[in-house]
CSV table of C-alpha atoms in Angstrom, one decimal:
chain,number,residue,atom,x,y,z
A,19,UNK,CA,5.8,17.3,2.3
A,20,UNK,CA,2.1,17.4,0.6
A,21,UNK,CA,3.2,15.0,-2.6
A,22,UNK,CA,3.5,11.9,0.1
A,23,UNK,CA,1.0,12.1,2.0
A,24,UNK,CA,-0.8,9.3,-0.6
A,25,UNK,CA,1.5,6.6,0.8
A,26,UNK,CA,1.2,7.7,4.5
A,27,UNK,CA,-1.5,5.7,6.9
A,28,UNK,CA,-5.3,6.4,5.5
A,29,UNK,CA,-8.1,6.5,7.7
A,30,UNK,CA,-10.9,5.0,5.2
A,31,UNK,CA,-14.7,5.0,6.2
A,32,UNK,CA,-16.9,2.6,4.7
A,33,UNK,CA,-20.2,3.4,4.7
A,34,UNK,CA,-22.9,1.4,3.6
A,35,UNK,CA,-24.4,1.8,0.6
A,36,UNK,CA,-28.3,2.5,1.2
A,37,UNK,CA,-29.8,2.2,-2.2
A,38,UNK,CA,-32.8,-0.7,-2.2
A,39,UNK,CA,-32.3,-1.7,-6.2
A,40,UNK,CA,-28.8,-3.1,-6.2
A,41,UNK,CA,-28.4,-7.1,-7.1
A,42,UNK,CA,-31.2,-9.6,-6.2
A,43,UNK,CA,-29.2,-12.6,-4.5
A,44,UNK,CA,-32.1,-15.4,-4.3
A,45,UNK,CA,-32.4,-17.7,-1.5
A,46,UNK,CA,-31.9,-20.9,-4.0
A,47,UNK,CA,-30.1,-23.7,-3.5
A,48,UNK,CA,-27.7,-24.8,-6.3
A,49,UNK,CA,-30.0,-27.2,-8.5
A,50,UNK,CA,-32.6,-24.9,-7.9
A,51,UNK,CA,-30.7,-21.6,-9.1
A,52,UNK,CA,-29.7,-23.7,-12.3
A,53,UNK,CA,-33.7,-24.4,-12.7
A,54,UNK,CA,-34.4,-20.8,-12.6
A,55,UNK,CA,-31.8,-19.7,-14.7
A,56,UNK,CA,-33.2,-22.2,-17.0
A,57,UNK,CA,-36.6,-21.0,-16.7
A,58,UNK,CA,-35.7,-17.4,-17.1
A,59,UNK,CA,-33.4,-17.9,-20.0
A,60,UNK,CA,-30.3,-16.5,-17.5
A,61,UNK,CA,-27.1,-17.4,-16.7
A,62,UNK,CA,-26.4,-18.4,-13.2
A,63,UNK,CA,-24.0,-15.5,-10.9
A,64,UNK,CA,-22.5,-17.3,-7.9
A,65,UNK,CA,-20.5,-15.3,-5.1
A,66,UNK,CA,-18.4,-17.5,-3.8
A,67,UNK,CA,-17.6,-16.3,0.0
A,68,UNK,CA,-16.0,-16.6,3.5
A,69,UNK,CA,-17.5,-14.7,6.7
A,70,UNK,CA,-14.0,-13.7,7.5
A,71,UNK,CA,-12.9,-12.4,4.1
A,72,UNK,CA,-12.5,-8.7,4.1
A,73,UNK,CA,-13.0,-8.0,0.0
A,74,UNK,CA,-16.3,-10.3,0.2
A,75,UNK,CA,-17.8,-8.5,2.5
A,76,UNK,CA,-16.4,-5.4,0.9
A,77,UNK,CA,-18.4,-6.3,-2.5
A,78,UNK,CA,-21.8,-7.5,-0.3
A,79,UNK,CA,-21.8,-4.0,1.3
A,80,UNK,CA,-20.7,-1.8,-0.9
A,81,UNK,CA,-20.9,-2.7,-4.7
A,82,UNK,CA,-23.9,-5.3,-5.0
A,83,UNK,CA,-26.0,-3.1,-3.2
A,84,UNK,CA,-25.5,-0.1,-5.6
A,85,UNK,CA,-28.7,0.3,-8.1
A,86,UNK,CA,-26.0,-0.2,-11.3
A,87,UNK,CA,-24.9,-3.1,-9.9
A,88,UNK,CA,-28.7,-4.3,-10.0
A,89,UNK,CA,-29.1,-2.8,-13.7
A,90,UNK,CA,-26.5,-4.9,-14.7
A,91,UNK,CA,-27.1,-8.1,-13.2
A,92,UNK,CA,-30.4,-8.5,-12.4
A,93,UNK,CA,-31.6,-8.8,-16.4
A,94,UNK,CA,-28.7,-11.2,-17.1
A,95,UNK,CA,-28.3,-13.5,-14.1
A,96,UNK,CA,-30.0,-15.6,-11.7
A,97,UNK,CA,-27.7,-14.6,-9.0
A,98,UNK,CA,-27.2,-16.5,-5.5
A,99,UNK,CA,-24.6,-16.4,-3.0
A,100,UNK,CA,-23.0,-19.2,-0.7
A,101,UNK,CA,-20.4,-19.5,2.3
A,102,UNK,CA,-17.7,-21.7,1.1
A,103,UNK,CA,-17.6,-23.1,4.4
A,104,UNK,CA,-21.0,-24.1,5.6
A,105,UNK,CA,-23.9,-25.9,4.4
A,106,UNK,CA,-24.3,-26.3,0.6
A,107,UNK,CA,-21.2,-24.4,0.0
A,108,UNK,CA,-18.4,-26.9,1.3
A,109,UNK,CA,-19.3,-29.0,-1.4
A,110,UNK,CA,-19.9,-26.1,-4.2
A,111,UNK,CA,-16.4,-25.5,-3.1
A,112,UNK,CA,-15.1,-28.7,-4.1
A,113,UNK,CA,-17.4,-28.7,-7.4
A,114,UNK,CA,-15.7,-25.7,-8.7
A,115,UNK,CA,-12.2,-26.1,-7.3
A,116,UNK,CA,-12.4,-22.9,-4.8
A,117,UNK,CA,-9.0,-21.8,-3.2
A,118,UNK,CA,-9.3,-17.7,-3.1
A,119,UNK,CA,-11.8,-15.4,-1.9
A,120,UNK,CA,-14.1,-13.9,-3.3
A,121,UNK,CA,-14.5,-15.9,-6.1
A,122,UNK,CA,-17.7,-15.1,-8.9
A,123,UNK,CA,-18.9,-18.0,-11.2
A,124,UNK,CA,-20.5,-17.3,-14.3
A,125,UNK,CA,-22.4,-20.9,-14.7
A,126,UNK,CA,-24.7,-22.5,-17.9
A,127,UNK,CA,-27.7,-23.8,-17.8
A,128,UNK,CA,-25.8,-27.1,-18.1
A,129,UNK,CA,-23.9,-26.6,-15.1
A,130,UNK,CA,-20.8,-25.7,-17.1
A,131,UNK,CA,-18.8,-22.7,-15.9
A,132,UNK,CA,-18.4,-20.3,-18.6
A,133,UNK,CA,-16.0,-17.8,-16.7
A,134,UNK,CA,-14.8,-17.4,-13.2
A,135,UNK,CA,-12.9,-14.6,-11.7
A,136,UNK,CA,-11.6,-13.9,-8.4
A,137,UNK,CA,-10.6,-11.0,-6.0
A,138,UNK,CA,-13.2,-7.5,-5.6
A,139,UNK,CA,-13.0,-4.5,-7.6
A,140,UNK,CA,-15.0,-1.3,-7.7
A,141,UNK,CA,-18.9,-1.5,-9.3
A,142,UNK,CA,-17.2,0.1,-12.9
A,143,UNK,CA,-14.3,-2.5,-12.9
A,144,UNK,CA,-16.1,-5.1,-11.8
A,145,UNK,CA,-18.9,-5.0,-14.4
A,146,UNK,CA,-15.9,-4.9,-17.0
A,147,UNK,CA,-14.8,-7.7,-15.8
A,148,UNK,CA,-18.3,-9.6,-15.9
A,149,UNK,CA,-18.9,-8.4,-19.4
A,150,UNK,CA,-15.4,-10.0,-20.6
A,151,UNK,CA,-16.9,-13.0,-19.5
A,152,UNK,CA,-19.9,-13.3,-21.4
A,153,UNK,CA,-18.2,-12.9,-25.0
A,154,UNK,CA,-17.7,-16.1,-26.2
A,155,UNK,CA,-14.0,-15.7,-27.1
A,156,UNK,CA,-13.4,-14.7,-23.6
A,157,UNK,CA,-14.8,-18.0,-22.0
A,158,UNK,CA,-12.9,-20.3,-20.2
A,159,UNK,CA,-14.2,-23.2,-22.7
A,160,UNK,CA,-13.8,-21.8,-25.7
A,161,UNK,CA,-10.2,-20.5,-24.7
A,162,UNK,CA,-9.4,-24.1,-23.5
A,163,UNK,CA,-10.8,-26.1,-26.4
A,164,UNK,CA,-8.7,-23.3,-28.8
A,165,UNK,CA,-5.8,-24.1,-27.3
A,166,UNK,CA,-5.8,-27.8,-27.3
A,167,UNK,CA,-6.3,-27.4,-31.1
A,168,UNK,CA,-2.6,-25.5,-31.0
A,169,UNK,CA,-4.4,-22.8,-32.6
A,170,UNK,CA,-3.9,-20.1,-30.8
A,171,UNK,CA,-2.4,-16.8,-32.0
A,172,UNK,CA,0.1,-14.5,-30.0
A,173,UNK,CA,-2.5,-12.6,-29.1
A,174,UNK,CA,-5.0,-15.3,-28.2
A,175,UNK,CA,-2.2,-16.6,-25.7
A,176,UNK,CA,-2.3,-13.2,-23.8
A,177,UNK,CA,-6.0,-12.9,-23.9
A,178,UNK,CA,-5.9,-16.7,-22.2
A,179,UNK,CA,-3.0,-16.7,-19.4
A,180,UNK,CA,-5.5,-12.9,-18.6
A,181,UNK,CA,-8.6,-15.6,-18.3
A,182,UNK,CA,-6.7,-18.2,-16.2
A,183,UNK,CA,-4.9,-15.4,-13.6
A,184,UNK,CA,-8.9,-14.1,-13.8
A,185,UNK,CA,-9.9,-17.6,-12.7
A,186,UNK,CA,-7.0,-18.2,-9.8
A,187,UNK,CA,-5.6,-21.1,-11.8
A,188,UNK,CA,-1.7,-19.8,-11.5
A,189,UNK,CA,-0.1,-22.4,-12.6
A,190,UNK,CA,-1.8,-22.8,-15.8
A,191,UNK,CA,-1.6,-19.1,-16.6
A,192,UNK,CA,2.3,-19.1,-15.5
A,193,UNK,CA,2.8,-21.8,-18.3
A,194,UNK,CA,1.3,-19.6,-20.9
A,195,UNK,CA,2.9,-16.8,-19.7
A,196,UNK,CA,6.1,-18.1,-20.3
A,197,UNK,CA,5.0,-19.8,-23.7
A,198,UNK,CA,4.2,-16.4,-24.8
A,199,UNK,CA,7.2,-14.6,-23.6
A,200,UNK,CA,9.3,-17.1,-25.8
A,201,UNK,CA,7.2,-16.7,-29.0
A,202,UNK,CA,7.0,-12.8,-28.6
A,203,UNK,CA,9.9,-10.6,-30.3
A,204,UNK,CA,11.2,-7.4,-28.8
A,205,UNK,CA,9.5,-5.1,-31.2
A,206,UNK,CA,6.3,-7.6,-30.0
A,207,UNK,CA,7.1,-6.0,-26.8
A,208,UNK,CA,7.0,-2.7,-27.4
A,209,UNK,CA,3.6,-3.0,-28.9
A,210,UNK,CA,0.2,-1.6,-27.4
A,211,UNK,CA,-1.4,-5.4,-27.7
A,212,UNK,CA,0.7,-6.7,-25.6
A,213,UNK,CA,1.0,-4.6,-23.0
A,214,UNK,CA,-0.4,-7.2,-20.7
A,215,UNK,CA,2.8,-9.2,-20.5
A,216,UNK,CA,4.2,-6.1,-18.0
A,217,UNK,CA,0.6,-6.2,-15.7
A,218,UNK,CA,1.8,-9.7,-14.6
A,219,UNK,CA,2.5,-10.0,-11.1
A,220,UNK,CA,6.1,-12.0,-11.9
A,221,UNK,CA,7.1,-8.9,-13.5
A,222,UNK,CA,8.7,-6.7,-10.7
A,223,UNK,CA,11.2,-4.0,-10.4
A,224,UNK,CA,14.5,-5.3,-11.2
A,225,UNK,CA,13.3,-8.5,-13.4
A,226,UNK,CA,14.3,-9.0,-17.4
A,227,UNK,CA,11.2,-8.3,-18.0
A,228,UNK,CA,10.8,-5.2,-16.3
A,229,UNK,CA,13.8,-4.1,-17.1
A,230,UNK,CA,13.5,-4.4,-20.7
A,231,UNK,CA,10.5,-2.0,-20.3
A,232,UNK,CA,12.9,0.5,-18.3
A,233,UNK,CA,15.4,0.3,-21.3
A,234,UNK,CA,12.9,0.7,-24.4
A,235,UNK,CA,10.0,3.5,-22.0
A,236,UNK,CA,10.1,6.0,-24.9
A,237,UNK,CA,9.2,3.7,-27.4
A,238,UNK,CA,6.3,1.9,-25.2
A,239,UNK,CA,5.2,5.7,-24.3
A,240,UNK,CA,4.3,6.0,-27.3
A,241,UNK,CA,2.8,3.0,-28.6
A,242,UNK,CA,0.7,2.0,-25.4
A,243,UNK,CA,0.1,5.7,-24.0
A,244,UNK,CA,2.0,8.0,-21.7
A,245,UNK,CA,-0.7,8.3,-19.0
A,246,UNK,CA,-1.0,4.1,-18.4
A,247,UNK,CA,2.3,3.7,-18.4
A,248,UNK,CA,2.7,6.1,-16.0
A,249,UNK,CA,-0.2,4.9,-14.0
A,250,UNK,CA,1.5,1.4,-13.9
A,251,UNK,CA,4.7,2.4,-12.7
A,252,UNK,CA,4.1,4.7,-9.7
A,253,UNK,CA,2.7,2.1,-7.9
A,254,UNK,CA,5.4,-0.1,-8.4
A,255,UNK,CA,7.6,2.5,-6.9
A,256,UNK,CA,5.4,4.2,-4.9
A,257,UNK,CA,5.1,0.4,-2.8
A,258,UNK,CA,9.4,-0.3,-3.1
A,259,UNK,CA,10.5,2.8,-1.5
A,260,UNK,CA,7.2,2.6,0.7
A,261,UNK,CA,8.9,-0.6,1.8
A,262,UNK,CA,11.9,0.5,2.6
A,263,UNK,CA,10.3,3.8,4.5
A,264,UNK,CA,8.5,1.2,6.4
A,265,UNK,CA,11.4,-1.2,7.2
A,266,UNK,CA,9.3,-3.7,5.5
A,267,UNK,CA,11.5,-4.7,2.6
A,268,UNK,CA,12.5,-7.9,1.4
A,269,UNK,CA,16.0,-9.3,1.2
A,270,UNK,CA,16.1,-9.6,-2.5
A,271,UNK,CA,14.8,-5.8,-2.7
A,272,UNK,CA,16.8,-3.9,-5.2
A,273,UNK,CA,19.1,-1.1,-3.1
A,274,UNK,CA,17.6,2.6,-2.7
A,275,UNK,CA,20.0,3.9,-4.3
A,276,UNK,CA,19.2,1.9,-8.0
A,277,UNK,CA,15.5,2.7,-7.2
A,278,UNK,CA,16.1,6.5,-6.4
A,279,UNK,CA,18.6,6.3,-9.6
A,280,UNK,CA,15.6,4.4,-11.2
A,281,UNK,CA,13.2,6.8,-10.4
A,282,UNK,CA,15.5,10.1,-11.7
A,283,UNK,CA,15.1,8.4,-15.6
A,284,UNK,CA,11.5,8.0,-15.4
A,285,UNK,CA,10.1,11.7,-16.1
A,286,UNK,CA,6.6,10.8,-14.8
A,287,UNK,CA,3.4,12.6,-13.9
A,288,UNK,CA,3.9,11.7,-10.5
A,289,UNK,CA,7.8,12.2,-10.4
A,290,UNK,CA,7.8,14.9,-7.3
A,291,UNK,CA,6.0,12.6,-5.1
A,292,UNK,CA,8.3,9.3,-5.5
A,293,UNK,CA,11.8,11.9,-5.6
A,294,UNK,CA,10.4,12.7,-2.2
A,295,UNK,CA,9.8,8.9,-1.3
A,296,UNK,CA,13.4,8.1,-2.8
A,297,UNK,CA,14.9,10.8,-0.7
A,298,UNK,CA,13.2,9.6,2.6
A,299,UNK,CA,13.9,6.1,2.2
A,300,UNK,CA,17.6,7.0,1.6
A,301,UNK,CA,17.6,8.5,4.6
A,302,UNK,CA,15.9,5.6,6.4
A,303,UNK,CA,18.3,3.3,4.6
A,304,UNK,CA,21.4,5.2,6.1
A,305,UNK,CA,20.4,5.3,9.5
A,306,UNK,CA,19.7,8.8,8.9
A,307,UNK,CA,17.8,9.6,12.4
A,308,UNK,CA,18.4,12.5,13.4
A,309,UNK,CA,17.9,14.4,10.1
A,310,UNK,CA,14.2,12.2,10.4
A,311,UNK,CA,13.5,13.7,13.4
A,312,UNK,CA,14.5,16.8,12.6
A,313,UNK,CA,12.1,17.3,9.7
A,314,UNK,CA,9.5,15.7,12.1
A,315,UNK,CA,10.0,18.7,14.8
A,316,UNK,CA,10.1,21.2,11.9
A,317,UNK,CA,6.8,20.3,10.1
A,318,UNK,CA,4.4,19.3,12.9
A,319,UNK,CA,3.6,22.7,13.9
A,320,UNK,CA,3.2,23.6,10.6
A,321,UNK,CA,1.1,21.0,8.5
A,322,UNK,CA,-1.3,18.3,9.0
A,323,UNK,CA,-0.4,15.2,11.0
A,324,UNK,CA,-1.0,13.1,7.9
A,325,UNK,CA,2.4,14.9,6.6
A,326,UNK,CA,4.2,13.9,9.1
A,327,UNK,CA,3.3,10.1,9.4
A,328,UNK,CA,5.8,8.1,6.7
A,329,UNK,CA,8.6,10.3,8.3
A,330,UNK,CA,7.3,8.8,11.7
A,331,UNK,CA,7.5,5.3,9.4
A,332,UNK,CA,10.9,6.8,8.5
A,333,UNK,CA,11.9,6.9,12.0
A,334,UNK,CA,10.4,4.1,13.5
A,335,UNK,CA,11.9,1.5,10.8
A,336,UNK,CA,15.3,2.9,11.8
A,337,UNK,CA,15.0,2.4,15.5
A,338,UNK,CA,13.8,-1.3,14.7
A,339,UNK,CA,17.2,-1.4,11.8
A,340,UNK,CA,19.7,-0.4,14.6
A,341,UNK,CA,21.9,-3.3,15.6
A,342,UNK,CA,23.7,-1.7,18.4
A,343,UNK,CA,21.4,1.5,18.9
A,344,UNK,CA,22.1,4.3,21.5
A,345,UNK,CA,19.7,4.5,23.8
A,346,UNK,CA,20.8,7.1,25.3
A,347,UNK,CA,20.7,9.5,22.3
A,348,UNK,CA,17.4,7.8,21.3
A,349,UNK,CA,15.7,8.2,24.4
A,350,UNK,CA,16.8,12.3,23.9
A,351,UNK,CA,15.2,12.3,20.4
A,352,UNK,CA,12.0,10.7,21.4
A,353,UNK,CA,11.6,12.7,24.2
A,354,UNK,CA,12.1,15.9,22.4
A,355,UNK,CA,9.6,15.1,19.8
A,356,UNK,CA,7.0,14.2,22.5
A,357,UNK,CA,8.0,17.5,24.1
A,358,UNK,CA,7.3,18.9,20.6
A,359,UNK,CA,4.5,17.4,19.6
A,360,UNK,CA,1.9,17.5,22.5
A,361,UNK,CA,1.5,21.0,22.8
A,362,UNK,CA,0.6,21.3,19.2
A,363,UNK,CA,-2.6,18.7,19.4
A,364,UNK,CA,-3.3,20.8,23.2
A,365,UNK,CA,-3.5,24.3,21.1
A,366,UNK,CA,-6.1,22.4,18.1
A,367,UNK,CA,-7.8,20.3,20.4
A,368,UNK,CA,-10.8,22.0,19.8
A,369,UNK,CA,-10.4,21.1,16.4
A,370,UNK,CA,-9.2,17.8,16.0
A,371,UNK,CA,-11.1,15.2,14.0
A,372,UNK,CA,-10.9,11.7,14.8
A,373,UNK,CA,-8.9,10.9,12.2
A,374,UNK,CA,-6.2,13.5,13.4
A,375,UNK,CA,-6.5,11.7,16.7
A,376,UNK,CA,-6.4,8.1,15.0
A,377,UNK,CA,-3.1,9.6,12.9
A,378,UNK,CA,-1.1,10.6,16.4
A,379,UNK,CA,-2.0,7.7,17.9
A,380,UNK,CA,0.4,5.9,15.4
A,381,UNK,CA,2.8,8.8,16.3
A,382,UNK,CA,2.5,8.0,20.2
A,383,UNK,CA,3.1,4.4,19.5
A,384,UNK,CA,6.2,4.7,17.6
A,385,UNK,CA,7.4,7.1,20.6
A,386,UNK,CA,5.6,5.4,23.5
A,387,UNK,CA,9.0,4.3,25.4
A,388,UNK,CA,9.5,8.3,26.2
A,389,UNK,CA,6.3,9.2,26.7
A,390,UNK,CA,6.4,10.0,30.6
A,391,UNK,CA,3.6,9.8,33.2
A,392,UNK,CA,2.8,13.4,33.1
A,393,UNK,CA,2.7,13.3,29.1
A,394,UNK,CA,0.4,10.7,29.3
A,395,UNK,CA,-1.9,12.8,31.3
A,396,UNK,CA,-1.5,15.7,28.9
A,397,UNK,CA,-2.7,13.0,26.2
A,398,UNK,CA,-5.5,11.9,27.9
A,399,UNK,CA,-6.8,15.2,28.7
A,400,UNK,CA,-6.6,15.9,25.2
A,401,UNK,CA,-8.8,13.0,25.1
A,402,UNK,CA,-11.2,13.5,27.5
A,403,UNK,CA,-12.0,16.8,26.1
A,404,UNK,CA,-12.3,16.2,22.5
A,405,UNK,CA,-13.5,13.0,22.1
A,406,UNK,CA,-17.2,13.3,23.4
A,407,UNK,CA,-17.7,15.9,20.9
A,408,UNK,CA,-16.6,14.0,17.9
A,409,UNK,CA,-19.4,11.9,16.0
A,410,UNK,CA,-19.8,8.3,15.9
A,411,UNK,CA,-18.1,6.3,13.3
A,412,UNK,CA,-16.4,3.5,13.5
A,413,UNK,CA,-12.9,4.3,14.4
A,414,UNK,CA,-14.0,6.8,17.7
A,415,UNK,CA,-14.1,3.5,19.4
A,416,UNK,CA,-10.4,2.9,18.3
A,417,UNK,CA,-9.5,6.2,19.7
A,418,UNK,CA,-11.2,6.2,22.8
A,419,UNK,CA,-9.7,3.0,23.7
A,420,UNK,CA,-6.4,4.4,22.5
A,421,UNK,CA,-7.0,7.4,24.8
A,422,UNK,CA,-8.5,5.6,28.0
A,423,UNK,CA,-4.7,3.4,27.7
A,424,UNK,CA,-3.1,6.9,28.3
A,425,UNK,CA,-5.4,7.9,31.2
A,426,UNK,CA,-3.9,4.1,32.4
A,427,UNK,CA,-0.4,5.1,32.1
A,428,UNK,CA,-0.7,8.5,33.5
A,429,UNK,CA,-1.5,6.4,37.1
């Protein structure tokens, strides 16, 4: 039950970073950002961002602020920042052909952008990415000027459909993709240099491409390293079956039973965890809902709620799968596991943390049609006595509006 717990709903705090030496973003406007980069012998750093875009704030909170970030930057850049959609920004936006959020421009003194790059990362991959950007080789000028000269080696093709997908221009980097893939051989494949071709989002589980990687993993093991390999397909797993334990997956969506027959051959680091996934989404897949709920009732007294949750997924994506579902029975199984479940938060309640609270609130919701008036009370007693001892944070207001809904239903 512990190895899936990493897929299962996360309660993430985000907490503002408080350090005061992070990255000086100047109140310039354009021309005059170029002038003082100019001046200063800099390069110009432009965050391109939205108010409503998650990942921008994400970086303006939590990575810029951070005294490395200001290490870094500070002594290389003249750095500014502008809304894409007000002011001086809706026609930066145009300028520099902005369609994704957040988007970072690396900018000469000559107003020519010398590398661009899209979407957040941490402080330590994000400062990898920056410093790509500022050898020359790596430029978006130099990369397009060697490839007009039909110059470009095997390996200068990778390393320029990586600077194009950096840069959020897809369809440029799909076409050298695909030159690539025609001028590489298999043994090219199997080779450490060009392990980039499988970190391409068009290769997915059950392409060619992907495939061909399934069929030669020894060989690629050895040449590119166990431990990345492995690190690049248990996500790619870990979000399939998560998919199907979700009820989320798509049409073309290989069958769980070639994924669970997928994941038997791969003798990864991380192979308890997605044999666990594989066997739970088989069950979801069947129908399988009364052996869900089953495991449900035995573990909940027993573990922590998180362990519990993508079986609750499990179950839930079943009910919603059901084309001519039994009410009757289903309404018995939900009721039982409400029956089953309440008096295990009543004997922690003095314990419970908020995110044990936030976790069976998803486990109410996915039962909420047997929940009955007197459960409800039992729920929001629960409530009433924990919550006002819990600390602030920004989810307690999720709960206690969560909470006061049962005290509503109760009536």
């Amino acid at each position: 039950m512990k190895k899936i717990i990493s897929f299962a709903i996360c309660i993430l705090f985000t907490f503002p970073l408080l350090a005061q030496h992070g990255v000086n973003f100047r109140d310039l406007s354009y021309e005059q950002a170029l002038a003082q980069a100019k001046q200063e012998n800099k390069l110009l750093f432009i965050d391109c961002y939205t108010e409503w875009c998650g990942p921008c704030k994400k970086m303006m909170n939590e990575v810029f602020p951070q005294k490395a970030a200001g290490d870094f930057f500070n002594p290389r850049f003249v750095s500014v920042k502008f809304d894409m959609e007000k002011g001086e920004g809706k026609e930066l936006s145009k300028k520099f052909d902005i369609h994704a959020y957040p988007t970072f421009l690396i900018v000469r003194t000559d107003g020519t952008v010398q590398h661009k790059l899209t979407g957040s990362s941490d402080l330590e991959g994000f400062i990898e990415r920056v410093q790509k950007g500022l050898e020359e080789e790596n430029t978006l000028p130099y990369q397009h000027q060697l490839y007009a000269k039909g110059e470009m080696s095997k390996q200068q093709l990778l390393a320029y459909k990586e600077c194009l997908s950096e840069a959020n221009d897809k369809e440029k980097a799909a076409q050298i993709y695909n030159e690539l893939l025609e001028q590489l051989s298999d043994s090219d494949k199997m080779q450490k240099e060009f392990w980039g071709i499988y970190e391409d989002r068009s290769c997915q589980i059950g392409t060619p491409l992907f495939n061909y990687l399934l069929s030669n993993l020894t060989s690629i093991r050895e040449n590119v390293g166990a431990e990345k390999v492995d690190n690049y397909l248990f996500p790619k797993y870990q979000k399939a079956l998560n998919d199907y334990i979700r009820g989320f997956q798509q049409e073309n969506s290989l069958p769980v039973s070639e994924l669970k027959r997928q994941v038997s051959t791969l003798n990864i680091n991380q192979q308890e965890i997605l044999t666990e996934m594989a066997n739970l989404a088989t069950l979801v897949d069947q129908q399988k809902i009364d052996k869900i709920a089953k495991i449900i009732e035995t573990n909940v007294t027993k573990n922590d709620v998180k362990e519990i949750i993508p079986y609750v997924m499990g179950y839930r994506a079943i009910t919603w799968q059901m084309k001519e579902p039994d009410t009757t029975h289903l309404a018995k199984l939900g009721t039982r596991l409400v029956k089953k479940i309440i008096p295990v938060i009543e004997n922690k309640a003095s314990s419970l943390t908020v995110e044990e609270l936030y976790d069976y609130s998803f486990v109410f919701l996915t039962l909420e049609k047997h929940i009955s008036k007197s459960n409800y009370a039992r729920l929001a007693a629960i409530g009433e006595k924990v919550i006002p001892q819990l600390p602030e944070s920004q989810y307690k207001m999720f709960v206690e509006t969560t909470f006061k809904t049962y005290k509503e239903r109760s009536r």
